[in-house]
mmCIF file of C-alpha atoms in Angstrom:
data_model
loop_
_atom_site.group_PDB
_atom_site.id
_atom_site.type_symbol
_atom_site.label_atom_id
_atom_site.label_comp_id
_atom_site.label_asym_id
_atom_site.label_seq_id
_atom_site.Cartn_x
_atom_site.Cartn_y
_atom_site.Cartn_z
ATOM 1 C CA MET A 1101 22.944 -5.123 -4.300
ATOM 2 C CA ASP A 1102 23.504 -8.875 -4.412
ATOM 3 C CA ASN A 1103 26.288 -10.911 -5.935
ATOM 4 C CA GLY A 1104 24.778 -14.356 -6.337
ATOM 5 C CA HIS A 1105 24.354 -16.849 -9.147
ATOM 6 C CA ARG A 1106 27.463 -15.361 -10.797
ATOM 7 C CA ARG A 1107 25.740 -12.069 -11.477
ATOM 8 C CA ILE A 1108 25.413 -8.698 -9.778
ATOM 9 C CA GLU A 1109 21.863 -7.545 -9.093
ATOM 10 C CA TRP A 1110 20.644 -4.156 -7.890
ATOM 11 C CA ARG A 1111 17.105 -3.561 -6.659
ATOM 12 C CA GLY A 1112 15.387 -0.274 -5.902
ATOM 13 C CA ILE A 1113 11.844 0.457 -4.744
ATOM 14 C CA GLU A 1114 9.619 3.513 -4.785
ATOM 15 C CA VAL A 1115 6.464 3.355 -2.659
ATOM 16 C CA GLY A 1116 3.414 5.604 -2.487
ATOM 17 C CA GLU A 1117 0.380 5.579 -0.222
ATOM 18 C CA VAL A 1118 -2.993 5.593 -2.005
ATOM 19 C CA THR A 1119 -6.679 5.212 -1.225
ATOM 20 C CA PRO A 1120 -9.180 2.788 -2.722
ATOM 21 C CA ALA A 1121 -10.984 5.738 -4.329
ATOM 22 C CA GLN A 1122 -7.773 6.795 -6.112
ATOM 23 C CA MET A 1123 -7.012 3.333 -7.454
ATOM 24 C CA GLY A 1124 -10.401 1.699 -7.910
ATOM 25 C CA PHE A 1125 -9.233 -1.306 -5.874
ATOM 26 C CA PRO A 1126 -10.939 -2.088 -2.549
ATOM 27 C CA HIS A 1127 -8.591 -2.183 0.455
ATOM 28 C CA VAL A 1128 -5.547 -0.819 -1.426
ATOM 29 C CA ALA A 1129 -3.155 1.103 0.834
ATOM 30 C CA GLN A 1130 0.118 1.302 -1.107
ATOM 31 C CA VAL A 1131 1.520 0.975 -4.597
ATOM 32 C CA ALA A 1132 5.168 0.327 -5.359
ATOM 33 C CA ARG A 1133 7.509 0.160 -8.318
ATOM 34 C CA ILE A 1134 10.488 -2.177 -8.072
ATOM 35 C CA ASP A 1135 13.366 -1.822 -10.510
ATOM 36 C CA ARG A 1136 15.828 -4.700 -10.878
ATOM 37 C CA VAL A 1137 19.064 -4.424 -12.837
ATOM 38 C CA ARG A 1138 21.212 -7.533 -13.359
ATOM 39 C CA GLN A 1139 24.746 -7.494 -14.688
ATOM 40 C CA LEU A 1140 25.368 -10.952 -16.148
ATOM 41 C CA ARG A 1141 28.701 -12.740 -16.563
ATOM 42 C CA ASN A 1142 28.759 -12.162 -20.298
ATOM 43 C CA GLY A 1143 28.554 -8.400 -19.742
ATOM 44 C CA ARG A 1144 24.918 -8.218 -20.763
ATOM 45 C CA GLN A 1145 22.557 -6.212 -18.578
ATOM 46 C CA GLU A 1146 18.922 -7.065 -17.854
ATOM 47 C CA VAL A 1147 16.481 -4.439 -16.567
ATOM 48 C CA GLU A 1148 13.058 -5.299 -15.154
ATOM 49 C CA THR A 1149 10.346 -3.092 -13.623
ATOM 50 C CA ILE A 1150 7.523 -4.558 -11.535
ATOM 51 C CA CYS A 1151 4.488 -2.802 -10.054
ATOM 52 C CA ILE A 1152 2.874 -3.906 -6.795
ATOM 53 C CA ILE A 1153 -0.538 -3.081 -5.327
ATOM 54 C CA THR A 1154 -1.020 -4.032 -1.676
ATOM 55 C CA SER A 1155 -3.484 -3.656 1.165
ATOM 56 C CA LEU A 1156 -0.599 -3.433 3.644
ATOM 57 C CA THR A 1157 -0.311 0.035 5.150
ATOM 58 C CA ALA A 1158 2.996 1.859 5.515
ATOM 59 C CA ALA A 1159 2.903 1.011 9.239
ATOM 60 C CA GLN A 1160 2.552 -2.696 8.392
ATOM 61 C CA ALA A 1161 5.173 -2.787 5.630
ATOM 62 C CA ASP A 1162 7.665 -0.072 4.791
ATOM 63 C CA ALA A 1163 9.630 -0.026 1.528
ATOM 64 C CA ALA A 1164 12.268 -2.469 2.787
ATOM 65 C CA ARG A 1165 9.590 -4.936 3.941
ATOM 66 C CA LEU A 1166 7.699 -4.720 0.622
ATOM 67 C CA LEU A 1167 10.936 -5.449 -1.234
ATOM 68 C CA GLU A 1168 11.573 -8.428 1.060
ATOM 69 C CA LEU A 1169 8.040 -9.765 0.487
ATOM 70 C CA ALA A 1170 8.432 -9.417 -3.284
ATOM 71 C CA ARG A 1171 11.727 -11.336 -3.177
ATOM 72 C CA GLN A 1172 10.076 -14.107 -1.149
ATOM 73 C CA TYR A 1173 7.300 -14.321 -3.716
ATOM 74 C CA TRP A 1174 9.816 -14.531 -6.586
ATOM 75 C CA SER A 1175 11.687 -17.367 -4.848
ATOM 76 C CA ILE A 1176 8.418 -19.331 -4.481
ATOM 77 C CA GLU A 1177 7.404 -18.584 -8.069
ATOM 78 C CA ASN A 1178 10.814 -19.653 -9.409
ATOM 79 C CA GLY A 1179 10.935 -22.776 -7.235
#
């Protein structure tokens, strides 16, 4: 949970290991679903769900690391 930009934001991630044969993507190792819930100053709530496909194995990037990488990507995209 973060309290920045005058809003409260909660993020959760669910990760699963997969094979390329299961997904039809070469080199895929994991899929993840990230849920973001923002409580804005005006009381309104925003909910967003994002899906990730990655070649990083669980040994290379656990759930916390995937969430960190996604946040870094969002900061670049929004900058």
